[in-house]
Tab-separated table of C-alpha atoms in Angstrom:
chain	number	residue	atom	x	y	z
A	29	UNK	CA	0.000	0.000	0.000
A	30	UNK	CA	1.601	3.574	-0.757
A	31	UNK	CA	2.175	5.690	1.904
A	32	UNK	CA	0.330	9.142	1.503
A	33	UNK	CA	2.955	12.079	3.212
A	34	UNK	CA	0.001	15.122	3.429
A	35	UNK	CA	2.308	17.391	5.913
A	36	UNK	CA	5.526	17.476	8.137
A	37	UNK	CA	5.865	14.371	10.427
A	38	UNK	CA	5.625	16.283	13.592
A	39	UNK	CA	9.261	14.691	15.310
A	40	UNK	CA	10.892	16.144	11.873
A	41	UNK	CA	9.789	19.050	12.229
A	42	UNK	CA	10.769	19.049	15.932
A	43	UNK	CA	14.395	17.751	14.855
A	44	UNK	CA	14.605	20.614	12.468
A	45	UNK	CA	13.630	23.204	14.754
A	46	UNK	CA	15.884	22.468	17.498
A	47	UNK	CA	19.373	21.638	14.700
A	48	UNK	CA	18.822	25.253	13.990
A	49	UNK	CA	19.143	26.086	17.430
A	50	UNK	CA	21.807	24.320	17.963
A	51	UNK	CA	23.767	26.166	15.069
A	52	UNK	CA	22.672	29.662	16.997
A	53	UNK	CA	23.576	28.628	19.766
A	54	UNK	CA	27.076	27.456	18.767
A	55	UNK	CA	27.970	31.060	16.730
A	56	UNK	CA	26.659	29.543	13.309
A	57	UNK	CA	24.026	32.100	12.852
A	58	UNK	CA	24.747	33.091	9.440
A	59	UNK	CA	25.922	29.429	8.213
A	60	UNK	CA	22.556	28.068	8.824
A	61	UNK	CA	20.355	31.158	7.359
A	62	UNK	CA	22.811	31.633	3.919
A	63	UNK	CA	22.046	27.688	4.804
A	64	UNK	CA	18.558	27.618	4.170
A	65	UNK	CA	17.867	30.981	1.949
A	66	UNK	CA	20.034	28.563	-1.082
A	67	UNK	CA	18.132	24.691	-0.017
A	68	UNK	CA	15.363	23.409	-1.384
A	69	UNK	CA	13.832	19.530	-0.739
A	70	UNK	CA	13.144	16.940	-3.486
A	71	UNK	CA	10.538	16.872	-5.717
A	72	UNK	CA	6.863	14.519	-5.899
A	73	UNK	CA	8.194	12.693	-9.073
A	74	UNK	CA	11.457	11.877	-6.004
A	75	UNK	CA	8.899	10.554	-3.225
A	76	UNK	CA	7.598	8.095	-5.941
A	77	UNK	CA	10.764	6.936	-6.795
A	78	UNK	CA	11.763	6.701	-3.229
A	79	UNK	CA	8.530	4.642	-2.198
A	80	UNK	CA	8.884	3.103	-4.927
A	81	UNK	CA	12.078	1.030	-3.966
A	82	UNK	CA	11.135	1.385	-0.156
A	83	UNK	CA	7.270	1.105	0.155
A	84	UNK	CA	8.109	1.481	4.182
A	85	UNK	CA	10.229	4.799	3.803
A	86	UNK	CA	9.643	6.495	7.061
A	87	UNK	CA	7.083	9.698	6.978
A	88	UNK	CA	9.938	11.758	9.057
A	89	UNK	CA	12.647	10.662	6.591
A	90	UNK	CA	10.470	11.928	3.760
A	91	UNK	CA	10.034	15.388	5.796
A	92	UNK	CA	13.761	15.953	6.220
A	93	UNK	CA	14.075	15.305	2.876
A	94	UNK	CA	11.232	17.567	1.659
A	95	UNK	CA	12.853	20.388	3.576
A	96	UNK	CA	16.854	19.925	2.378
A	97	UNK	CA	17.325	17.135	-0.362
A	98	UNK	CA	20.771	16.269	1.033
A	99	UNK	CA	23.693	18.044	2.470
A	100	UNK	CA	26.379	15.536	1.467
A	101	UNK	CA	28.172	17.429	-1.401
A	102	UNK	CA	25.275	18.876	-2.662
A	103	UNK	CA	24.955	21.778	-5.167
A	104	UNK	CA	22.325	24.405	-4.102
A	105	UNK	CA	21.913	27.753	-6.439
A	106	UNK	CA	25.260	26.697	-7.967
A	107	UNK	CA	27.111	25.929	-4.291
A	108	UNK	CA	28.523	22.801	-3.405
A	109	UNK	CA	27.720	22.178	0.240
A	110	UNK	CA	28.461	19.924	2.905
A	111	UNK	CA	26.389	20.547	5.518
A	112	UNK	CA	26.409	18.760	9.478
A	113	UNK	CA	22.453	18.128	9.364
A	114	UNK	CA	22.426	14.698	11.656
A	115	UNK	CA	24.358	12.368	14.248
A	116	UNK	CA	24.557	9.177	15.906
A	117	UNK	CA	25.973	7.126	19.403
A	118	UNK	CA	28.441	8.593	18.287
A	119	UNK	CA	28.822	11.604	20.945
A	120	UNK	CA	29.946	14.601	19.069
A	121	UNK	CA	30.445	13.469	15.472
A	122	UNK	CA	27.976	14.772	13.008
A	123	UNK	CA	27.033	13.423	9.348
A	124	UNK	CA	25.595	14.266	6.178
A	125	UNK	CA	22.310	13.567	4.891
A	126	UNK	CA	22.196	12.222	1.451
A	127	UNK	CA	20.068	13.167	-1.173
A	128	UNK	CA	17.027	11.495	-2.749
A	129	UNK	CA	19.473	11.090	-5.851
A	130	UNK	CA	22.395	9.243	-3.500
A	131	UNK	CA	19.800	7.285	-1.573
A	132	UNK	CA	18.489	5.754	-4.639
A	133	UNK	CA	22.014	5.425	-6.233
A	134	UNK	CA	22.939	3.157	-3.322
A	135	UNK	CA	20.175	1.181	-2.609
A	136	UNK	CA	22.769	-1.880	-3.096
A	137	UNK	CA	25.366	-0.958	-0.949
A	138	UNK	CA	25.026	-2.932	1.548
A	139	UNK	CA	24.771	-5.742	-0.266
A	140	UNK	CA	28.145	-5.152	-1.934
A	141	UNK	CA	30.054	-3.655	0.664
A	142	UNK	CA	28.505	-5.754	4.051
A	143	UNK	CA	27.610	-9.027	2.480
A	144	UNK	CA	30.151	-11.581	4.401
A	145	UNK	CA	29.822	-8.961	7.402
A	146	UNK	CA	26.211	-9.827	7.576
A	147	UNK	CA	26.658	-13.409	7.098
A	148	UNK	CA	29.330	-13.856	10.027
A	149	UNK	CA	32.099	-14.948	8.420
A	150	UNK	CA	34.581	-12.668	10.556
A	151	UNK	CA	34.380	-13.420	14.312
A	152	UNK	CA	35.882	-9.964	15.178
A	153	UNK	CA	33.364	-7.859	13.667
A	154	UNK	CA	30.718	-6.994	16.509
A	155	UNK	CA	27.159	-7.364	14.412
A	156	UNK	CA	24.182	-6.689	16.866
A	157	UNK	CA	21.989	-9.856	17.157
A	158	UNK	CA	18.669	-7.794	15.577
A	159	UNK	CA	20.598	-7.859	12.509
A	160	UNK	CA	19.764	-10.763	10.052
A	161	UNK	CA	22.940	-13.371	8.736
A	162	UNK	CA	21.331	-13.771	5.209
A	163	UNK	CA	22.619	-11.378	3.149
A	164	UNK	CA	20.191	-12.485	-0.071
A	165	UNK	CA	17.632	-10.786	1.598
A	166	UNK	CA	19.455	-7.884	2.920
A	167	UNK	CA	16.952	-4.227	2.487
A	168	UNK	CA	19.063	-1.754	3.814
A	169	UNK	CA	18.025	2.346	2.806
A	170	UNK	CA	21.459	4.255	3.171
A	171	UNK	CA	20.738	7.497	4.329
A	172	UNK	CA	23.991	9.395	5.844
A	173	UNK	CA	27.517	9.076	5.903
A	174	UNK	CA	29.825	10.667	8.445
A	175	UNK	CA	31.753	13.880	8.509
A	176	UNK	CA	34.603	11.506	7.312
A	177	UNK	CA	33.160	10.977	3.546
A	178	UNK	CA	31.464	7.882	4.944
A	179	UNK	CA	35.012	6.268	5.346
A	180	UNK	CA	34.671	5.736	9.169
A	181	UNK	CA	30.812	5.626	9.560
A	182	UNK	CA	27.341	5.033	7.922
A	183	UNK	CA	23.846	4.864	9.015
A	184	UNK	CA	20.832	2.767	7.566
A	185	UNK	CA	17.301	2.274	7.773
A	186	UNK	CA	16.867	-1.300	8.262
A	187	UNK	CA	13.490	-2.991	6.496
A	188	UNK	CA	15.099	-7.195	6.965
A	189	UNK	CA	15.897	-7.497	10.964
A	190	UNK	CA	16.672	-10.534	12.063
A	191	UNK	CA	13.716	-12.745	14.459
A	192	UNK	CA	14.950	-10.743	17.402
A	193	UNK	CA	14.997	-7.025	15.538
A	194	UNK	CA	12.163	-4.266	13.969
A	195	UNK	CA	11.181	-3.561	10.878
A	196	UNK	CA	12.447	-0.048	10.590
A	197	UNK	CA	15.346	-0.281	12.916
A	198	UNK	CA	18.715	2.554	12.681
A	199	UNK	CA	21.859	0.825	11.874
A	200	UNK	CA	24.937	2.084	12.732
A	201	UNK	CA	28.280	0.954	10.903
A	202	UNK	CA	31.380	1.999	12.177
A	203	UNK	CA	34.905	1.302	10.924
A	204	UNK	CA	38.196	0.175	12.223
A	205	UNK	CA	37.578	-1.744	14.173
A	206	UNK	CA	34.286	-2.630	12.227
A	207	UNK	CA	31.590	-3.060	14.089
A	208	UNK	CA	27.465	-3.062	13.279
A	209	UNK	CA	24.817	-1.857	15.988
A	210	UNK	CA	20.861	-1.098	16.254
A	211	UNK	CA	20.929	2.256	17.901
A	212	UNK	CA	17.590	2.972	17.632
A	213	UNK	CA	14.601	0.793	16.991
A	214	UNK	CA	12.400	3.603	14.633
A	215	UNK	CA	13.677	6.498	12.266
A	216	UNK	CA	11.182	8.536	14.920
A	217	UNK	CA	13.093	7.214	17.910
A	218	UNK	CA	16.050	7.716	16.023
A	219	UNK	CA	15.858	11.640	15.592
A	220	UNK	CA	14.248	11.882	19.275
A	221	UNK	CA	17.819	10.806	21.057
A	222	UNK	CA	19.454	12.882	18.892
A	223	UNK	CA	17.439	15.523	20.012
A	224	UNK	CA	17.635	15.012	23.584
A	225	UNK	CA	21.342	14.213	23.217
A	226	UNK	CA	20.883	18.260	22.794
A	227	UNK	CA	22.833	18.187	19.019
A	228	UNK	CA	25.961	17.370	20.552
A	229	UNK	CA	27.760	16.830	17.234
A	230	UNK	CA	27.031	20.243	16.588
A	231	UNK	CA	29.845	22.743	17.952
A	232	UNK	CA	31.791	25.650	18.054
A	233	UNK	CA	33.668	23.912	15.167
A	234	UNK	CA	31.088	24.119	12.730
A	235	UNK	CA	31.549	27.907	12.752
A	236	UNK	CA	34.860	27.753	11.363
């Protein structure tokens, strides 16, 4: 059944509010507003493409998308940006969000890149026990990379848990030493630590 997105999901919008706090608060005044005078979000004909290939897209995914179609090395009104819009367990390290485009682009990803992770063939690699060991029916939705270019983290929407997981669940990879974890069991629940983790990957930093 396709999901119908009529408005804002209401933790989004929440999330949203509060980042830009954050980024006054921290002396970034004027990187969020030239920030959001050049964004725009993606387009319908992008929401049918996207629930196309991921019928159970979370409505507060689709609503940060709908307000800023990716920060990740994005071009806005001829700008290439890369902009700290999101975080993780991770205390104090921020990431991108990727675009529509980039989400779709790497629908496969984990399949290619994770594929013997997921299937335990390496001992040392830590893979949390809601995560499923058959990679054939892996449906990950990759949807932010780390400040590091994604080298050193990644985060996923995860629509194949294991017996012991949810439908829906955040996944966090890190690397070096590699390492797999649920971190949150809903995209909601997801953006709601973040936000009561007060932003902390947003800093002074970000003003520099």
């Amino acid at each position: 059944m396709k999901q119908k997105f009529s408005k804002m999901n209401a933790t989004a919008e929440q999330y949203i509010k509060g980042l830009k706090e954050a980024y006054y608060n921290n002396n970034a005044q004027e990187i969020w507003e030239h920030f959001e005078k050049i964004k725009h979000g993606l387009t319908t004909a992008d929401v049918e493409k996207l629930t196309k290939i991921y019928p159970d897209i979370p409505h507060a995914l689709i609503s940060l998308l709908e307000y800023v179609d990716g920060t990740y090395w994005r071009e806005y009104a001829g700008e290439e940006i890369t902009f700290y819009f999101l975080g993780s367990d991770l205390e104090e390290y921020p990431y991108y969000l990727l675009s529509s485009k980039e989400i779709i682009e790497n629908q496969n990803i984990a399949i290619k890149s994770y594929s013997d992770y997921i299937e335990r063939k390496y001992d040392e690699v830590e893979i949390d026990e809601k995560i499923t060991n058959k990679a054939d029916s892996l449906k990950w939705l990759h949807f932010s990379d780390c400040m590091n270019n994604g080298g050193t983290s990644q985060l996923f929407i995860d629509f194949s848990p294991s017996e012991k997981g949810k439908i829906g669940q955040v996944v966090r990879f890190v690397h070096d030493p590699d390492e797999f974890s649920i971190i949150a069991d809903s995209f909601e629940e997801y953006l709601k630590k973040l936000t009561d983790n007060k932003y902390n990957f947003i800093n002074e930093d970000v003003s520099e």
